[in-house]
Amino acid sequence: MYVILLGPPGAGKGTQAKMLAEVTGLAYVSSGDLFRRRQLEGAPLGLKAKEYMERGALVPDEVTIAMVLEQLESGSATGYLLDGFPRNMAQARALDEALAKKGQAVDRVLSLTVAAEELVVRLSGRLVCRQCQAPYHLEASPPRVKGRCDRCGGELYQRKDDSPEVVRQRIRVYERETEPLIQYYRVKGVLAAVDGAGSIQEVNHRLEVALAAGKGFSKAAG
Ligand code: AMP
């Protein structure tokens, strides 16, 4: 079972995907987290990805597709929740082909929509844990202790690509490269558009309902 969470940077994909994964038992796979982990490890792939990430550009497809498909192959989960992948048509087709070989397909695509001006506000206040990647927001969801992660005590930092200038570039890349996927999955009949405005709980509820409306998810909404 494969579920994709689509949405512009700052739409709340990471936060929502982790919550949904907990409820549904789907394994959470974030291409951005995979890249950041490889950077921390000092892996060549991480260093290569870094230069693209810091200017808000997409990491080349051959690198990205291989990394994500390898992650999906190596896991033992029966279902996956993908966050940040696919991000363009080439990646979507590569994913379809890889799944088709196993007799599977993308089951549901949840597309989070948020107004562009709201995205810049959300991202410029975002903090992320260096250790466990848990997201916080200076105003909307601050940590209990300043600069420290509530879950693991790790150091919180602002991602370089969350500066207003890079955020605007990432939004442009999303509109050009990723938005066409909405139509691609709509034609396949697996798309559900979900309003990303409101509190984390409100959006989470909408996502659970949209997921439950898809084939094979009748119990997910609870
Ligand atoms: P994210 O954590 O999803 O916001 O991703 C952060 C950055 O990682 C993006 O701005 C890209 O530079 C890179 N990245 C993540 N996922 C992909 C992908 N599927 N294709 C290409 N680049 C990606």
PDB file of C-alpha atoms and ligand atoms in Angstrom:
ATOM      1  CA  MET A   1       0.000   0.000   0.000  1.00  0.00           C
ATOM      2  CA  TYR A   2       1.546   3.284  -1.118  1.00  0.00           C
ATOM      3  CA  VAL A   3       0.348   6.723  -0.082  1.00  0.00           C
ATOM      4  CA  ILE A   4       1.929   9.980  -1.240  1.00  0.00           C
ATOM      5  CA  LEU A   5       1.624  13.284   0.556  1.00  0.00           C
ATOM      6  CA  LEU A   6       1.990  16.159  -1.933  1.00  0.00           C
ATOM      7  CA  GLY A   7       2.204  19.833  -1.087  1.00  0.00           C
ATOM      8  CA  PRO A   8       4.334  22.945  -1.371  1.00  0.00           C
ATOM      9  CA  PRO A   9       7.203  23.526   1.071  1.00  0.00           C
ATOM     10  CA  GLY A  10       5.690  24.728   4.334  1.00  0.00           C
ATOM     11  CA  ALA A  11       2.323  23.044   3.802  1.00  0.00           C
ATOM     12  CA  GLY A  12       2.985  20.880   6.862  1.00  0.00           C
ATOM     13  CA  LYS A  13       3.740  17.650   5.013  1.00  0.00           C
ATOM     14  CA  GLY A  14       6.428  16.442   7.435  1.00  0.00           C
ATOM     15  CA  THR A  15       4.363  17.021  10.580  1.00  0.00           C
ATOM     16  CA  GLN A  16       1.219  15.570   9.054  1.00  0.00           C
ATOM     17  CA  ALA A  17       2.939  12.593   7.441  1.00  0.00           C
ATOM     18  CA  LYS A  18       4.499  11.531  10.742  1.00  0.00           C
ATOM     19  CA  MET A  19       1.124  11.752  12.495  1.00  0.00           C
ATOM     20  CA  LEU A  20      -0.623   9.822   9.716  1.00  0.00           C
ATOM     21  CA  ALA A  21       2.080   7.161   9.691  1.00  0.00           C
ATOM     22  CA  GLU A  22       1.533   6.582  13.409  1.00  0.00           C
ATOM     23  CA  VAL A  23      -2.228   6.159  12.999  1.00  0.00           C
ATOM     24  CA  THR A  24      -2.091   3.972   9.889  1.00  0.00           C
ATOM     25  CA  GLY A  25       1.062   1.962  10.597  1.00  0.00           C
ATOM     26  CA  LEU A  26       2.461   2.958   7.189  1.00  0.00           C
ATOM     27  CA  ALA A  27       6.260   3.364   7.150  1.00  0.00           C
ATOM     28  CA  TYR A  28       7.247   7.020   6.790  1.00  0.00           C
ATOM     29  CA  VAL A  29       9.786   7.794   4.058  1.00  0.00           C
ATOM     30  CA  SER A  30      10.912  11.388   3.484  1.00  0.00           C
ATOM     31  CA  SER A  31      13.385  12.022   0.663  1.00  0.00           C
ATOM     32  CA  GLY A  32      14.482  15.302   2.326  1.00  0.00           C
ATOM     33  CA  ASP A  33      15.202  13.449   5.606  1.00  0.00           C
ATOM     34  CA  LEU A  34      17.135  10.773   3.698  1.00  0.00           C
ATOM     35  CA  PHE A  35      19.325  13.454   2.115  1.00  0.00           C
ATOM     36  CA  ARG A  36      19.846  15.267   5.418  1.00  0.00           C
ATOM     37  CA  ARG A  37      20.780  11.994   7.139  1.00  0.00           C
ATOM     38  CA  ARG A  38      23.399  11.292   4.469  1.00  0.00           C
ATOM     39  CA  GLN A  39      24.771  14.790   4.942  1.00  0.00           C
ATOM     40  CA  LEU A  40      25.146  14.232   8.692  1.00  0.00           C
ATOM     41  CA  GLU A  41      26.954  10.968   7.985  1.00  0.00           C
ATOM     42  CA  GLY A  42      29.268  12.808   5.567  1.00  0.00           C
ATOM     43  CA  ALA A  43      28.304  10.383   2.776  1.00  0.00           C
ATOM     44  CA  PRO A  44      29.260  11.451  -0.787  1.00  0.00           C
ATOM     45  CA  LEU A  45      25.579  11.460  -1.751  1.00  0.00           C
ATOM     46  CA  GLY A  46      24.830  13.844   1.130  1.00  0.00           C
ATOM     47  CA  LEU A  47      27.562  16.242   0.055  1.00  0.00           C
ATOM     48  CA  LYS A  48      26.361  16.171  -3.524  1.00  0.00           C
ATOM     49  CA  ALA A  49      22.758  16.827  -2.434  1.00  0.00           C
ATOM     50  CA  LYS A  50      23.773  19.667  -0.112  1.00  0.00           C
ATOM     51  CA  GLU A  51      24.626  22.158  -2.860  1.00  0.00           C
ATOM     52  CA  TYR A  52      21.231  21.680  -4.506  1.00  0.00           C
ATOM     53  CA  MET A  53      19.302  21.765  -1.244  1.00  0.00           C
ATOM     54  CA  GLU A  54      20.904  24.974  -0.037  1.00  0.00           C
ATOM     55  CA  ARG A  55      19.724  26.860  -3.098  1.00  0.00           C
ATOM     56  CA  GLY A  56      16.264  25.304  -3.121  1.00  0.00           C
ATOM     57  CA  ALA A  57      16.843  23.276  -6.304  1.00  0.00           C
ATOM     58  CA  LEU A  58      15.897  19.652  -6.874  1.00  0.00           C
ATOM     59  CA  VAL A  59      18.645  17.077  -6.441  1.00  0.00           C
ATOM     60  CA  PRO A  60      19.160  15.298  -9.817  1.00  0.00           C
ATOM     61  CA  ASP A  61      16.661  12.533 -10.563  1.00  0.00           C
ATOM     62  CA  GLU A  62      19.071   9.638 -10.998  1.00  0.00           C
ATOM     63  CA  VAL A  63      20.458  10.165  -7.481  1.00  0.00           C
ATOM     64  CA  THR A  64      17.085  10.800  -5.865  1.00  0.00           C
ATOM     65  CA  ILE A  65      15.194   7.970  -7.533  1.00  0.00           C
ATOM     66  CA  ALA A  66      17.890   5.410  -6.712  1.00  0.00           C
ATOM     67  CA  MET A  67      18.023   6.523  -3.076  1.00  0.00           C
ATOM     68  CA  VAL A  68      14.261   6.385  -2.487  1.00  0.00           C
ATOM     69  CA  LEU A  69      13.644   3.133  -4.370  1.00  0.00           C
ATOM     70  CA  GLU A  70      16.492   1.519  -2.431  1.00  0.00           C
ATOM     71  CA  GLN A  71      14.864   2.654   0.815  1.00  0.00           C
ATOM     72  CA  LEU A  72      11.520   1.168  -0.270  1.00  0.00           C
ATOM     73  CA  GLU A  73      13.191  -2.102  -1.305  1.00  0.00           C
ATOM     74  CA  SER A  74      15.203  -2.459   1.891  1.00  0.00           C
ATOM     75  CA  GLY A  75      12.227  -2.054   4.225  1.00  0.00           C
ATOM     76  CA  SER A  76       9.989  -4.844   5.414  1.00  0.00           C
ATOM     77  CA  ALA A  77       6.855  -2.703   5.767  1.00  0.00           C
ATOM     78  CA  THR A  78       3.748  -3.629   3.825  1.00  0.00           C
ATOM     79  CA  GLY A  79       2.808  -0.013   3.254  1.00  0.00           C
ATOM     80  CA  TYR A  80       4.602   3.306   2.845  1.00  0.00           C
ATOM     81  CA  LEU A  81       3.785   6.960   3.294  1.00  0.00           C
ATOM     82  CA  LEU A  82       5.971   9.044   0.990  1.00  0.00           C
ATOM     83  CA  ASP A  83       6.783  12.651   1.866  1.00  0.00           C
ATOM     84  CA  GLY A  84       8.683  14.772  -0.685  1.00  0.00           C
ATOM     85  CA  PHE A  85       8.878  12.075  -3.332  1.00  0.00           C
ATOM     86  CA  PRO A  86       7.971  12.059  -6.179  1.00  0.00           C
ATOM     87  CA  ARG A  87       8.596  15.729  -6.911  1.00  0.00           C
ATOM     88  CA  ASN A  88       8.440  15.740 -10.716  1.00  0.00           C
ATOM     89  CA  MET A  89       7.062  13.648 -13.573  1.00  0.00           C
ATOM     90  CA  ALA A  90      10.242  11.613 -14.108  1.00  0.00           C
ATOM     91  CA  GLN A  91      10.205  10.532 -10.455  1.00  0.00           C
ATOM     92  CA  ALA A  92       6.491   9.735 -10.564  1.00  0.00           C
ATOM     93  CA  ARG A  93       6.965   7.516 -13.620  1.00  0.00           C
ATOM     94  CA  ALA A  94       9.999   5.798 -12.080  1.00  0.00           C
ATOM     95  CA  LEU A  95       7.971   5.064  -8.950  1.00  0.00           C
ATOM     96  CA  ASP A  96       5.069   3.703 -11.012  1.00  0.00           C
ATOM     97  CA  GLU A  97       7.418   1.430 -12.955  1.00  0.00           C
ATOM     98  CA  ALA A  98       9.135   0.122  -9.821  1.00  0.00           C
ATOM     99  CA  LEU A  99       5.778  -0.603  -8.150  1.00  0.00           C
ATOM    100  CA  ALA A 100       4.308  -2.187 -11.299  1.00  0.00           C
ATOM    101  CA  LYS A 101       7.165  -4.723 -11.280  1.00  0.00           C
ATOM    102  CA  LYS A 102       5.872  -5.858  -7.882  1.00  0.00           C
ATOM    103  CA  GLY A 103       2.264  -5.837  -9.050  1.00  0.00           C
ATOM    104  CA  GLN A 104       1.553  -2.734  -7.007  1.00  0.00           C
ATOM    105  CA  ALA A 105       0.608   0.883  -7.600  1.00  0.00           C
ATOM    106  CA  VAL A 106       0.191   4.184  -5.812  1.00  0.00           C
ATOM    107  CA  ASP A 107      -3.047   3.800  -3.856  1.00  0.00           C
ATOM    108  CA  ARG A 108      -3.737   7.319  -2.674  1.00  0.00           C
ATOM    109  CA  VAL A 109      -2.265  10.807  -3.144  1.00  0.00           C
ATOM    110  CA  LEU A 110      -3.170  13.454  -0.606  1.00  0.00           C
ATOM    111  CA  SER A 111      -2.489  16.940  -1.928  1.00  0.00           C
ATOM    112  CA  LEU A 112      -2.244  19.628   0.749  1.00  0.00           C
ATOM    113  CA  THR A 113      -3.150  23.140  -0.421  1.00  0.00           C
ATOM    114  CA  VAL A 114      -1.998  26.292   1.376  1.00  0.00           C
ATOM    115  CA  ALA A 115      -1.910  29.945   0.155  1.00  0.00           C
ATOM    116  CA  ALA A 116       1.579  31.021  -1.033  1.00  0.00           C
ATOM    117  CA  GLU A 117       1.918  33.986   1.380  1.00  0.00           C
ATOM    118  CA  GLU A 118       1.143  31.686   4.341  1.00  0.00           C
ATOM    119  CA  LEU A 119       3.940  29.314   3.284  1.00  0.00           C
ATOM    120  CA  VAL A 120       6.707  31.911   3.676  1.00  0.00           C
ATOM    121  CA  VAL A 121       5.447  32.841   7.170  1.00  0.00           C
ATOM    122  CA  ARG A 122       5.288  29.209   8.239  1.00  0.00           C
ATOM    123  CA  LEU A 123       8.755  28.285   6.972  1.00  0.00           C
ATOM    124  CA  SER A 124      10.624  31.323   8.226  1.00  0.00           C
ATOM    125  CA  GLY A 125       9.610  30.414  11.816  1.00  0.00           C
ATOM    126  CA  ARG A 126      10.355  26.712  11.450  1.00  0.00           C
ATOM    127  CA  LEU A 127      12.918  24.920  13.607  1.00  0.00           C
ATOM    128  CA  VAL A 128      13.997  21.304  13.189  1.00  0.00           C
ATOM    129  CA  CYS A 129      15.736  18.905  15.584  1.00  0.00           C
ATOM    130  CA  ARG A 130      19.236  18.082  14.385  1.00  0.00           C
ATOM    131  CA  GLN A 131      18.946  14.564  15.803  1.00  0.00           C
ATOM    132  CA  CYS A 132      15.417  13.265  15.210  1.00  0.00           C
ATOM    133  CA  GLN A 133      14.167  15.826  12.621  1.00  0.00           C
ATOM    134  CA  ALA A 134      11.080  16.668  14.705  1.00  0.00           C
ATOM    135  CA  PRO A 135       9.639  19.979  13.462  1.00  0.00           C
ATOM    136  CA  TYR A 136       8.746  23.002  15.632  1.00  0.00           C
ATOM    137  CA  HIS A 137       7.587  26.537  14.950  1.00  0.00           C
ATOM    138  CA  LEU A 138       8.702  29.624  16.878  1.00  0.00           C
ATOM    139  CA  GLU A 139       5.089  30.776  17.287  1.00  0.00           C
ATOM    140  CA  ALA A 140       2.703  27.973  16.320  1.00  0.00           C
ATOM    141  CA  SER A 141       4.393  25.066  18.138  1.00  0.00           C
ATOM    142  CA  PRO A 142       7.432  26.202  20.169  1.00  0.00           C
ATOM    143  CA  PRO A 143       9.499  23.651  22.120  1.00  0.00           C
ATOM    144  CA  ARG A 144       9.061  23.496  25.918  1.00  0.00           C
ATOM    145  CA  VAL A 145      12.733  24.420  26.430  1.00  0.00           C
ATOM    146  CA  LYS A 146      14.127  27.032  24.030  1.00  0.00           C
ATOM    147  CA  GLY A 147      16.416  25.523  21.404  1.00  0.00           C
ATOM    148  CA  ARG A 148      15.886  21.905  22.584  1.00  0.00           C
ATOM    149  CA  CYS A 149      13.767  19.102  21.166  1.00  0.00           C
ATOM    150  CA  ASP A 150      10.896  17.970  23.439  1.00  0.00           C
ATOM    151  CA  ARG A 151      11.253  14.377  22.267  1.00  0.00           C
ATOM    152  CA  CYS A 152      14.996  13.691  22.353  1.00  0.00           C
ATOM    153  CA  GLY A 153      16.666  16.814  23.792  1.00  0.00           C
ATOM    154  CA  GLY A 154      18.523  17.393  20.505  1.00  0.00           C
ATOM    155  CA  GLU A 155      19.550  20.832  19.316  1.00  0.00           C
ATOM    156  CA  LEU A 156      16.985  22.766  17.250  1.00  0.00           C
ATOM    157  CA  TYR A 157      18.191  24.683  14.213  1.00  0.00           C
ATOM    158  CA  GLN A 158      16.809  26.635  11.291  1.00  0.00           C
ATOM    159  CA  ARG A 159      17.375  24.892   7.978  1.00  0.00           C
ATOM    160  CA  LYS A 160      19.478  26.966   5.579  1.00  0.00           C
ATOM    161  CA  ASP A 161      16.852  26.448   2.923  1.00  0.00           C
ATOM    162  CA  ASP A 162      14.168  28.001   5.165  1.00  0.00           C
ATOM    163  CA  SER A 163      15.474  31.557   4.584  1.00  0.00           C
ATOM    164  CA  PRO A 164      12.782  33.701   2.847  1.00  0.00           C
ATOM    165  CA  GLU A 165      14.800  33.922  -0.385  1.00  0.00           C
ATOM    166  CA  VAL A 166      15.343  30.165  -0.707  1.00  0.00           C
ATOM    167  CA  VAL A 167      11.750  29.486   0.393  1.00  0.00           C
ATOM    168  CA  ARG A 168      10.473  31.560  -2.539  1.00  0.00           C
ATOM    169  CA  GLN A 169      12.735  29.607  -4.895  1.00  0.00           C
ATOM    170  CA  ARG A 170      11.453  26.289  -3.468  1.00  0.00           C
ATOM    171  CA  ILE A 171       7.863  27.431  -4.001  1.00  0.00           C
ATOM    172  CA  ARG A 172       8.671  28.306  -7.647  1.00  0.00           C
ATOM    173  CA  VAL A 173      10.253  24.863  -8.125  1.00  0.00           C
ATOM    174  CA  TYR A 174       7.172  23.255  -6.590  1.00  0.00           C
ATOM    175  CA  GLU A 175       4.831  25.122  -8.945  1.00  0.00           C
ATOM    176  CA  ARG A 176       6.889  24.262 -12.021  1.00  0.00           C
ATOM    177  CA  GLU A 177       7.969  20.686 -11.280  1.00  0.00           C
ATOM    178  CA  THR A 178       5.649  19.189  -8.692  1.00  0.00           C
ATOM    179  CA  GLU A 179       2.232  20.729  -9.300  1.00  0.00           C
ATOM    180  CA  PRO A 180       1.783  18.848 -12.608  1.00  0.00           C
ATOM    181  CA  LEU A 181       1.688  15.652 -10.524  1.00  0.00           C
ATOM    182  CA  ILE A 182      -1.673  16.714  -9.111  1.00  0.00           C
ATOM    183  CA  GLN A 183      -3.242  16.304 -12.537  1.00  0.00           C
ATOM    184  CA  TYR A 184      -1.241  13.117 -13.220  1.00  0.00           C
ATOM    185  CA  TYR A 185      -2.671  11.421 -10.119  1.00  0.00           C
ATOM    186  CA  ARG A 186      -6.135  12.944 -10.577  1.00  0.00           C
ATOM    187  CA  VAL A 187      -6.393  11.234 -13.965  1.00  0.00           C
ATOM    188  CA  LYS A 188      -5.418   7.964 -12.289  1.00  0.00           C
ATOM    189  CA  GLY A 189      -8.305   8.471  -9.859  1.00  0.00           C
ATOM    190  CA  VAL A 190      -6.192   8.364  -6.689  1.00  0.00           C
ATOM    191  CA  LEU A 191      -6.000  12.070  -5.825  1.00  0.00           C
ATOM    192  CA  ALA A 192      -7.656  13.789  -2.868  1.00  0.00           C
ATOM    193  CA  ALA A 193      -7.108  17.543  -2.392  1.00  0.00           C
ATOM    194  CA  VAL A 194      -7.029  18.546   1.274  1.00  0.00           C
ATOM    195  CA  ASP A 195      -7.206  22.092   2.664  1.00  0.00           C
ATOM    196  CA  GLY A 196      -3.965  22.690   4.617  1.00  0.00           C
ATOM    197  CA  ALA A 197      -5.202  25.827   6.431  1.00  0.00           C
ATOM    198  CA  GLY A 198      -6.038  25.682  10.141  1.00  0.00           C
ATOM    199  CA  SER A 199      -4.567  23.917  13.161  1.00  0.00           C
ATOM    200  CA  ILE A 200      -2.379  20.814  12.944  1.00  0.00           C
ATOM    201  CA  GLN A 201      -5.267  18.758  14.411  1.00  0.00           C
ATOM    202  CA  GLU A 202      -7.833  20.128  11.968  1.00  0.00           C
ATOM    203  CA  VAL A 203      -5.628  19.360   8.961  1.00  0.00           C
ATOM    204  CA  ASN A 204      -4.794  15.949  10.380  1.00  0.00           C
ATOM    205  CA  HIS A 205      -8.476  15.112  10.694  1.00  0.00           C
ATOM    206  CA  ARG A 206      -9.131  16.153   7.078  1.00  0.00           C
ATOM    207  CA  LEU A 207      -6.229  13.987   5.901  1.00  0.00           C
ATOM    208  CA  GLU A 208      -7.466  10.966   7.825  1.00  0.00           C
ATOM    209  CA  VAL A 209     -10.926  11.372   6.317  1.00  0.00           C
ATOM    210  CA  ALA A 210      -9.471  11.757   2.795  1.00  0.00           C
ATOM    211  CA  LEU A 211      -7.288   8.698   3.300  1.00  0.00           C
ATOM    212  CA  ALA A 212     -10.204   6.646   4.570  1.00  0.00           C
ATOM    213  CA  ALA A 213     -12.220   7.590   1.479  1.00  0.00           C
ATOM    214  CA  GLY A 214      -9.670   5.804  -0.692  1.00  0.00           C
ATOM    215  CA  LYS A 215      -9.810   2.141  -1.643  1.00  0.00           C
ATOM    216  CA  GLY A 216      -8.678  -0.217   1.103  1.00  0.00           C
ATOM    217  CA  PHE A 217      -8.515   2.420   3.824  1.00  0.00           C
ATOM    218  CA  SER A 218     -11.940   1.944   5.347  1.00  0.00           C
ATOM    219  CA  LYS A 219     -10.603   1.728   8.900  1.00  0.00           C
ATOM    220  CA  ALA A 220      -8.032   4.509   8.771  1.00  0.00           C
ATOM    221  CA  ALA A 221     -10.214   7.411   9.923  1.00  0.00           C
ATOM    222  CA  GLY A 222     -11.171   5.719  13.168  1.00  0.00           C
TER     223      GLY A 222
HETATM  224  P1  AMP B   1      12.134  18.635   1.981  1.00  0.00           P
HETATM  225  O1  AMP B   1      12.700  18.205   3.283  1.00  0.00           O
HETATM  226  O2  AMP B   1      11.152  17.662   1.405  1.00  0.00           O
HETATM  227  O3  AMP B   1      11.589  20.049   2.012  1.00  0.00           O
HETATM  228  O4  AMP B   1      13.351  18.658   0.929  1.00  0.00           O
HETATM  229  C1  AMP B   1      14.457  19.528   1.122  1.00  0.00           C
HETATM  230  C2  AMP B   1      15.290  19.586  -0.152  1.00  0.00           C
HETATM  231  O5  AMP B   1      15.794  18.274  -0.455  1.00  0.00           O
HETATM  232  C3  AMP B   1      14.545  20.014  -1.411  1.00  0.00           C
HETATM  233  O6  AMP B   1      14.431  21.424  -1.532  1.00  0.00           O
HETATM  234  C4  AMP B   1      15.440  19.410  -2.492  1.00  0.00           C
HETATM  235  O7  AMP B   1      16.625  20.158  -2.662  1.00  0.00           O
HETATM  236  C5  AMP B   1      15.825  18.068  -1.862  1.00  0.00           C
HETATM  237  N1  AMP B   1      14.841  17.010  -2.197  1.00  0.00           N
HETATM  238  C6  AMP B   1      13.989  16.359  -1.348  1.00  0.00           C
HETATM  239  N2  AMP B   1      13.225  15.487  -2.004  1.00  0.00           N
HETATM  240  C7  AMP B   1      13.579  15.574  -3.313  1.00  0.00           C
HETATM  241  C8  AMP B   1      13.134  14.938  -4.507  1.00  0.00           C
HETATM  242  N3  AMP B   1      12.139  14.022  -4.490  1.00  0.00           N
HETATM  243  N4  AMP B   1      13.742  15.280  -5.675  1.00  0.00           N
HETATM  244  C9  AMP B   1      14.745  16.175  -5.711  1.00  0.00           C
HETATM  245  N5  AMP B   1      15.196  16.848  -4.634  1.00  0.00           N
HETATM  246  C10 AMP B   1      14.623  16.554  -3.442  1.00  0.00           C
END
